[in-house]
PDB file of C-alpha atoms in Angstrom:
ATOM      1  CA  MET A   1      64.609 116.680 116.372  1.00 35.00           C
ATOM      2  CA  LEU A   2      67.371 119.141 117.092  1.00 37.00           C
ATOM      3  CA  GLU A   3      66.869 122.895 116.815  1.00 40.00           C
ATOM      4  CA  THR A   4      67.688 124.266 113.419  1.00 40.00           C
ATOM      5  CA  GLN A   5      68.659 127.590 114.892  1.00 44.00           C
ATOM      6  CA  LEU A   6      71.728 125.846 116.488  1.00 55.00           C
ATOM      7  CA  TYR A   7      73.352 125.575 113.177  1.00 60.00           C
ATOM      8  CA  THR A   8      74.869 127.975 110.703  1.00 80.00           C
ATOM      9  CA  THR A   9      72.894 126.865 107.613  1.00 91.00           C
ATOM     10  CA  SER A  10      70.129 124.485 106.940  1.00 94.00           C
ATOM     11  CA  ALA A  11      72.602 122.038 105.019  1.00 94.00           C
ATOM     12  CA  ASP A  12      74.757 121.911 108.323  1.00 94.00           C
ATOM     13  CA  TYR A  13      71.612 121.256 110.416  1.00 95.00           C
ATOM     14  CA  VAL A  14      70.641 118.365 107.947  1.00 96.00           C
ATOM     15  CA  TYR A  15      74.203 116.992 107.844  1.00 94.00           C
ATOM     16  CA  ARG A  16      74.662 116.885 111.538  1.00 92.00           C
ATOM     17  CA  GLU A  17      71.132 115.252 112.134  1.00 94.00           C
ATOM     18  CA  LEU A  18      71.782 112.577 109.572  1.00 95.00           C
ATOM     19  CA  ARG A  19      75.229 111.963 110.827  1.00 91.00           C
ATOM     20  CA  HIS A  20      73.772 111.502 114.422  1.00 89.00           C
ATOM     21  CA  ARG A  21      71.107 109.000 113.113  1.00 91.00           C
ATOM     22  CA  ILE A  22      73.829 107.033 111.341  1.00 90.00           C
ATOM     23  CA  ILE A  23      76.329 106.927 114.228  1.00 86.00           C
ATOM     24  CA  THR A  24      73.521 105.930 116.807  1.00 84.00           C
ATOM     25  CA  LYS A  25      72.577 103.245 114.199  1.00 83.00           C
ATOM     26  CA  LYS A  26      69.030 104.532 113.711  1.00 89.00           C
ATOM     27  CA  ILE A  27      69.712 104.170 109.940  1.00 89.00           C
ATOM     28  CA  LYS A  28      70.977 100.793 108.813  1.00 84.00           C
ATOM     29  CA  ALA A  29      73.761  99.974 106.163  1.00 81.00           C
ATOM     30  CA  GLY A  30      72.228  99.941 102.598  1.00 85.00           C
ATOM     31  CA  GLN A  31      69.028 101.817 103.750  1.00 92.00           C
ATOM     32  CA  ARG A  32      67.768 104.341 101.067  1.00 94.00           C
ATOM     33  CA  LEU A  33      68.064 107.995 101.868  1.00 96.00           C
ATOM     34  CA  PRO A  34      65.235 109.743  99.685  1.00 95.00           C
ATOM     35  CA  GLU A  35      65.759 113.549  99.514  1.00 95.00           C
ATOM     36  CA  VAL A  36      62.072 114.291  99.483  1.00 95.00           C
ATOM     37  CA  ASN A  37      61.361 112.297 102.652  1.00 95.00           C
ATOM     38  CA  ILE A  38      64.289 113.638 104.492  1.00 96.00           C
ATOM     39  CA  ALA A  39      63.361 117.251 103.420  1.00 95.00           C
ATOM     40  CA  VAL A  40      59.807 116.869 104.748  1.00 96.00           C
ATOM     41  CA  GLN A  41      60.944 115.292 108.033  1.00 94.00           C
ATOM     42  CA  MET A  42      63.380 118.138 108.604  1.00 95.00           C
ATOM     43  CA  GLY A  43      61.295 120.848 107.441  1.00 95.00           C
ATOM     44  CA  VAL A  44      63.774 122.121 104.773  1.00 95.00           C
ATOM     45  CA  SER A  45      64.032 122.226 101.022  1.00 95.00           C
ATOM     46  CA  ARG A  46      65.731 119.423  98.873  1.00 94.00           C
ATOM     47  CA  THR A  47      68.735 121.613  98.202  1.00 95.00           C
ATOM     48  CA  PRO A  48      70.180 121.537 101.655  1.00 95.00           C
ATOM     49  CA  VAL A  49      69.436 117.878 101.878  1.00 96.00           C
ATOM     50  CA  ARG A  50      71.333 117.265  98.781  1.00 95.00           C
ATOM     51  CA  GLU A  51      74.252 119.294  99.914  1.00 96.00           C
ATOM     52  CA  ALA A  52      74.221 117.362 103.262  1.00 96.00           C
ATOM     53  CA  LEU A  53      74.316 113.986 101.523  1.00 96.00           C
ATOM     54  CA  ARG A  54      77.046 115.030  99.128  1.00 95.00           C
ATOM     55  CA  ARG A  55      79.187 115.891 102.428  1.00 92.00           C
ATOM     56  CA  LEU A  56      78.389 112.503 104.074  1.00 93.00           C
ATOM     57  CA  GLU A  57      79.313 110.940 100.834  1.00 92.00           C
ATOM     58  CA  SER A  58      82.689 112.793 100.952  1.00 88.00           C
ATOM     59  CA  GLU A  59      83.194 111.037 104.410  1.00 85.00           C
ATOM     60  CA  GLY A  60      82.366 107.635 102.938  1.00 86.00           C
ATOM     61  CA  LEU A  61      79.090 107.441 105.044  1.00 90.00           C
ATOM     62  CA  VAL A  62      76.794 107.484 102.215  1.00 93.00           C
ATOM     63  CA  ASP A  63      76.778 106.234  98.438  1.00 93.00           C
ATOM     64  CA  ILE A  64      75.018 108.369  95.796  1.00 94.00           C
ATOM     65  CA  VAL A  65      74.321 106.496  92.807  1.00 90.00           C
ATOM     66  CA  PRO A  66      73.044 108.478  89.586  1.00 88.00           C
ATOM     67  CA  ASN A  67      69.415 107.980  88.704  1.00 85.00           C
ATOM     68  CA  SER A  68      69.057 105.843  91.945  1.00 89.00           C
ATOM     69  CA  GLY A  69      69.558 108.214  94.819  1.00 92.00           C
ATOM     70  CA  ALA A  70      71.417 108.116  98.131  1.00 95.00           C
ATOM     71  CA  ARG A  71      71.901 105.171 100.366  1.00 94.00           C
ATOM     72  CA  LEU A  72      73.810 104.575 103.588  1.00 93.00           C
ATOM     73  CA  ALA A  73      77.133 103.006 102.708  1.00 90.00           C
ATOM     74  CA  SER A  74      77.680  99.330 103.283  1.00 86.00           C
ATOM     75  CA  PRO A  75      81.628  99.063 103.153  1.00 85.00           C
ATOM     76  CA  SER A  76      83.298  95.759 102.758  1.00 86.00           C
ATOM     77  CA  ARG A  77      85.834  94.262 105.267  1.00 86.00           C
ATOM     78  CA  ARG A  78      88.284  94.206 102.274  1.00 89.00           C
ATOM     79  CA  GLU A  79      88.017  98.113 101.956  1.00 88.00           C
ATOM     80  CA  MET A  80      88.383  98.437 105.833  1.00 89.00           C
ATOM     81  CA  GLU A  81      91.536  96.351 105.828  1.00 90.00           C
ATOM     82  CA  SER A  82      92.958  98.206 102.950  1.00 92.00           C
ATOM     83  CA  ALA A  83      92.444 101.617 104.594  1.00 92.00           C
ATOM     84  CA  TYR A  84      93.974 100.223 107.816  1.00 94.00           C
ATOM     85  CA  VAL A  85      97.164  99.118 106.074  1.00 95.00           C
ATOM     86  CA  VAL A  86      97.638 102.844 104.911  1.00 96.00           C
ATOM     87  CA  ARG A  87      96.566 104.170 108.415  1.00 97.00           C
ATOM     88  CA  GLU A  88      99.154 101.859 110.033  1.00 97.00           C
ATOM     89  CA  GLN A  89     102.069 103.266 107.873  1.00 98.00           C
ATOM     90  CA  LEU A  90     101.085 106.830 108.485  1.00 98.00           C
ATOM     91  CA  GLU A  91     100.661 106.775 112.339  1.00 98.00           C
ATOM     92  CA  CYS A  92     103.611 104.418 113.021  1.00 98.00           C
ATOM     93  CA  LEU A  93     105.722 107.045 111.385  1.00 98.00           C
ATOM     94  CA  ALA A  94     103.917 109.754 113.299  1.00 98.00           C
ATOM     95  CA  ALA A  95     104.400 107.953 116.646  1.00 98.00           C
ATOM     96  CA  ARG A  96     108.170 107.469 116.087  1.00 98.00           C
ATOM     97  CA  LEU A  97     108.642 111.146 115.060  1.00 98.00           C
ATOM     98  CA  ALA A  98     106.526 112.508 117.781  1.00 98.00           C
ATOM     99  CA  ALA A  99     108.415 110.783 120.477  1.00 97.00           C
ATOM    100  CA  ARG A 100     111.290 113.234 119.737  1.00 96.00           C
ATOM    101  CA  ALA A 101     109.125 116.315 119.354  1.00 97.00           C
ATOM    102  CA  MET A 102     106.324 116.212 121.810  1.00 96.00           C
ATOM    103  CA  SER A 103     106.055 119.147 124.348  1.00 96.00           C
ATOM    104  CA  GLU A 104     104.541 119.262 127.706  1.00 96.00           C
ATOM    105  CA  LYS A 105     101.535 120.901 126.244  1.00 96.00           C
ATOM    106  CA  HIS A 106     101.054 117.914 124.033  1.00 97.00           C
ATOM    107  CA  PHE A 107     101.335 115.525 126.913  1.00 97.00           C
ATOM    108  CA  ARG A 108      98.674 117.335 128.924  1.00 97.00           C
ATOM    109  CA  ARG A 109      96.407 117.453 126.051  1.00 97.00           C
ATOM    110  CA  MET A 110      96.526 113.634 125.556  1.00 97.00           C
ATOM    111  CA  GLU A 111      95.998 112.942 129.193  1.00 97.00           C
ATOM    112  CA  GLU A 112      92.699 115.249 128.975  1.00 97.00           C
ATOM    113  CA  ILE A 113      91.711 113.355 125.869  1.00 97.00           C
ATOM    114  CA  ILE A 114      92.292 110.079 127.598  1.00 96.00           C
ATOM    115  CA  GLY A 115      89.910 111.141 130.383  1.00 95.00           C
ATOM    116  CA  ALA A 116      87.340 112.322 128.073  1.00 96.00           C
ATOM    117  CA  GLU A 117      87.506 109.222 126.191  1.00 94.00           C
ATOM    118  CA  GLU A 118      86.901 107.091 129.258  1.00 93.00           C
ATOM    119  CA  GLU A 119      83.758 109.266 130.167  1.00 94.00           C
ATOM    120  CA  ALA A 120      82.395 109.064 126.600  1.00 93.00           C
ATOM    121  CA  PHE A 121      82.715 105.104 126.642  1.00 91.00           C
ATOM    122  CA  ARG A 122      80.953 104.902 130.042  1.00 91.00           C
ATOM    123  CA  ASP A 123      78.130 106.983 128.646  1.00 91.00           C
ATOM    124  CA  ARG A 124      78.029 104.866 125.514  1.00 89.00           C
ATOM    125  CA  ASN A 125      78.176 108.022 123.416  1.00 90.00           C
ATOM    126  CA  LEU A 126      79.773 106.795 120.070  1.00 87.00           C
ATOM    127  CA  GLU A 127      79.595 110.093 118.383  1.00 87.00           C
ATOM    128  CA  LEU A 128      81.479 112.002 121.261  1.00 91.00           C
ATOM    129  CA  TYR A 129      83.872 108.820 121.523  1.00 91.00           C
ATOM    130  CA  MET A 130      84.849 108.925 117.968  1.00 90.00           C
ATOM    131  CA  GLU A 131      85.584 112.663 118.082  1.00 92.00           C
ATOM    132  CA  ILE A 132      87.779 112.271 121.083  1.00 95.00           C
ATOM    133  CA  ASN A 133      89.531 109.216 119.796  1.00 94.00           C
ATOM    134  CA  GLU A 134      90.356 111.052 116.611  1.00 94.00           C
ATOM    135  CA  ALA A 135      91.605 113.962 118.667  1.00 96.00           C
ATOM    136  CA  PHE A 136      94.056 111.634 120.508  1.00 97.00           C
ATOM    137  CA  HIS A 137      95.664 110.347 117.120  1.00 97.00           C
ATOM    138  CA  ARG A 138      95.540 113.854 115.643  1.00 97.00           C
ATOM    139  CA  THR A 139      97.371 115.105 118.538  1.00 97.00           C
ATOM    140  CA  VAL A 140     100.221 112.609 117.958  1.00 98.00           C
ATOM    141  CA  ALA A 141     100.344 113.535 114.268  1.00 98.00           C
ATOM    142  CA  GLU A 142     100.334 117.220 114.934  1.00 97.00           C
ATOM    143  CA  ALA A 143     103.031 116.963 117.569  1.00 97.00           C
ATOM    144  CA  THR A 144     105.560 115.718 114.848  1.00 98.00           C
ATOM    145  CA  GLY A 145     105.620 119.317 113.431  1.00 96.00           C
ATOM    146  CA  ASN A 146     105.227 117.819 109.986  1.00 98.00           C
ATOM    147  CA  ARG A 147     102.253 119.473 108.456  1.00 97.00           C
ATOM    148  CA  ILE A 148     102.009 117.113 105.409  1.00 98.00           C
ATOM    149  CA  LEU A 149     102.145 113.978 107.686  1.00 98.00           C
ATOM    150  CA  ALA A 150      99.614 115.546 109.947  1.00 97.00           C
ATOM    151  CA  SER A 151      97.223 116.309 106.936  1.00 96.00           C
ATOM    152  CA  TYR A 152      97.461 112.744 105.607  1.00 97.00           C
ATOM    153  CA  VAL A 153      96.763 111.312 108.990  1.00 97.00           C
ATOM    154  CA  GLU A 154      93.812 113.608 109.460  1.00 94.00           C
ATOM    155  CA  ASN A 155      92.454 112.252 106.135  1.00 91.00           C
ATOM    156  CA  ILE A 156      92.853 108.679 106.899  1.00 94.00           C
ATOM    157  CA  LEU A 157      91.383 109.180 110.353  1.00 93.00           C
ATOM    158  CA  ALA A 158      88.208 110.524 108.687  1.00 85.00           C
ATOM    159  CA  ARG A 159      88.184 107.526 106.307  1.00 84.00           C
ATOM    160  CA  THR A 160      88.585 104.774 109.040  1.00 89.00           C
ATOM    161  CA  ASN A 161      86.096 106.567 111.404  1.00 83.00           C
ATOM    162  CA  VAL A 162      83.472 105.302 108.822  1.00 82.00           C
ATOM    163  CA  TYR A 163      84.350 101.672 109.697  1.00 86.00           C
ATOM    164  CA  ILE A 164      83.995 102.313 113.431  1.00 84.00           C
ATOM    165  CA  VAL A 165      80.356 103.269 112.639  1.00 82.00           C
ATOM    166  CA  PHE A 166      79.716 100.040 110.547  1.00 82.00           C
ATOM    167  CA  TYR A 167      81.884  97.535 112.224  1.00 82.00           C
ATOM    168  CA  ASP A 168      82.677  98.368 115.941  1.00 75.00           C
ATOM    169  CA  PRO A 169      80.814  96.575 118.673  1.00 75.00           C
ATOM    170  CA  PHE A 170      80.893  99.807 120.693  1.00 76.00           C
ATOM    171  CA  TYR A 171      77.369  99.301 122.167  1.00 70.00           C
ATOM    172  CA  GLU A 172      78.083  95.750 123.288  1.00 74.00           C
ATOM    173  CA  ASP A 173      81.473  95.946 124.713  1.00 72.00           C
ATOM    174  CA  GLU A 174      81.869  96.034 128.390  1.00 76.00           C
ATOM    175  CA  VAL A 175      85.657  96.686 128.286  1.00 78.00           C
ATOM    176  CA  ASN A 176      87.396  98.957 125.521  1.00 82.00           C
ATOM    177  CA  PRO A 177      91.108  97.978 125.299  1.00 86.00           C
ATOM    178  CA  SER A 178      91.714 101.117 123.141  1.00 90.00           C
ATOM    179  CA  MET A 179      92.119 103.330 126.417  1.00 89.00           C
ATOM    180  CA  ALA A 180      94.583 101.189 127.980  1.00 93.00           C
ATOM    181  CA  GLU A 181      96.650 101.059 124.635  1.00 96.00           C
ATOM    182  CA  HIS A 182      96.330 104.919 124.498  1.00 97.00           C
ATOM    183  CA  LYS A 183      97.751 105.264 128.053  1.00 97.00           C
ATOM    184  CA  ASP A 184     100.572 102.782 127.193  1.00 97.00           C
ATOM    185  CA  LEU A 185     101.325 104.843 124.069  1.00 98.00           C
ATOM    186  CA  LEU A 186     101.300 107.918 126.011  1.00 98.00           C
ATOM    187  CA  ARG A 187     103.941 106.653 128.469  1.00 98.00           C
ATOM    188  CA  ALA A 188     106.218 105.544 125.587  1.00 98.00           C
ATOM    189  CA  LEU A 189     105.910 109.108 124.218  1.00 98.00           C
ATOM    190  CA  ARG A 190     106.798 110.592 127.606  1.00 97.00           C
ATOM    191  CA  ASP A 191     109.848 108.272 127.744  1.00 97.00           C
ATOM    192  CA  ARG A 192     110.950 109.540 124.258  1.00 97.00           C
ATOM    193  CA  ASP A 193     110.983 105.899 123.138  1.00 98.00           C
ATOM    194  CA  GLY A 194     110.223 106.287 119.419  1.00 97.00           C
ATOM    195  CA  VAL A 195     110.821 102.511 118.822  1.00 98.00           C
ATOM    196  CA  ARG A 196     108.396 101.529 121.500  1.00 98.00           C
ATOM    197  CA  ALA A 197     105.854 104.124 120.514  1.00 98.00           C
ATOM    198  CA  GLU A 198     105.899 102.946 116.905  1.00 98.00           C
ATOM    199  CA  LEU A 199     105.333  99.187 118.045  1.00 98.00           C
ATOM    200  CA  LEU A 200     102.501 100.108 120.418  1.00 98.00           C
ATOM    201  CA  MET A 201     100.863 102.140 117.723  1.00 98.00           C
ATOM    202  CA  ARG A 202     101.012  99.373 115.335  1.00 98.00           C
ATOM    203  CA  ASP A 203      99.664  96.828 117.853  1.00 97.00           C
ATOM    204  CA  HIS A 204      96.963  99.242 118.803  1.00 96.00           C
ATOM    205  CA  LEU A 205      95.698  99.798 115.205  1.00 96.00           C
ATOM    206  CA  ARG A 206      95.846  96.046 114.397  1.00 93.00           C
ATOM    207  CA  THR A 207      93.799  95.274 117.732  1.00 91.00           C
ATOM    208  CA  THR A 208      91.327  97.816 116.611  1.00 89.00           C
ATOM    209  CA  MET A 209      90.878  96.494 113.161  1.00 89.00           C
ATOM    210  CA  THR A 210      90.741  92.820 114.139  1.00 86.00           C
ATOM    211  CA  GLY A 211      88.381  93.563 116.968  1.00 82.00           C
ATOM    212  CA  MET A 212      85.722  95.024 114.685  1.00 80.00           C
ATOM    213  CA  ALA A 213      82.592  92.862 114.325  1.00 53.00           C
ATOM    214  CA  GLN A 214      80.629  92.013 111.178  1.00 49.00           C
ATOM    215  CA  PRO A 215      78.388  94.589 110.174  1.00 46.00           C
ATOM    216  CA  ASP A 216      74.614  94.365 110.911  1.00 46.00           C
ATOM    217  CA  HIS A 217      73.132  93.607 107.343  1.00 41.00           C
TER     218      HIS A 217
END
């Protein structure tokens, strides 16, 4: 168990511990998450457990059913595909606009992210990999200078990260094509080629979606 004093509140501790267990697949899709059991395991009251579960619900990781309690989410492929349709539209627009607006600072940041991403994949650290991967896509959106677009992209990234947890064969794959695709996208952005950047982003997101495996139910 992680040390509670590392976190600001008991709810934050419970949230991060449960999230870690979900991402590392120690909790299975559809599994019940009884408040009392979690509170006893983590040495806290039920109130921070309830707060943590609500936070996980807002991220799509947990389903809370009245008079039934919380369960780990079990999203369908149809839900995933619907979310990726939205993500594709937003991120393709971001890639096209970013090609004209990116600064050298953004380019350096993306290079650092790709290096960190490769290391996280080698270490098979899905939790860290997801954070780094999200940072790459968020950087593209932020570089557009369009705050509204960046906000929408950030929201859809949080939504689609859920599907990585349940669908992506991260721990089985020997090679991750995502990083090579990120490098290609970065080259297009450096070349200020908005058309190519948009095309590469579209191909990247579609490859990501179609490469996801069936969940382990």
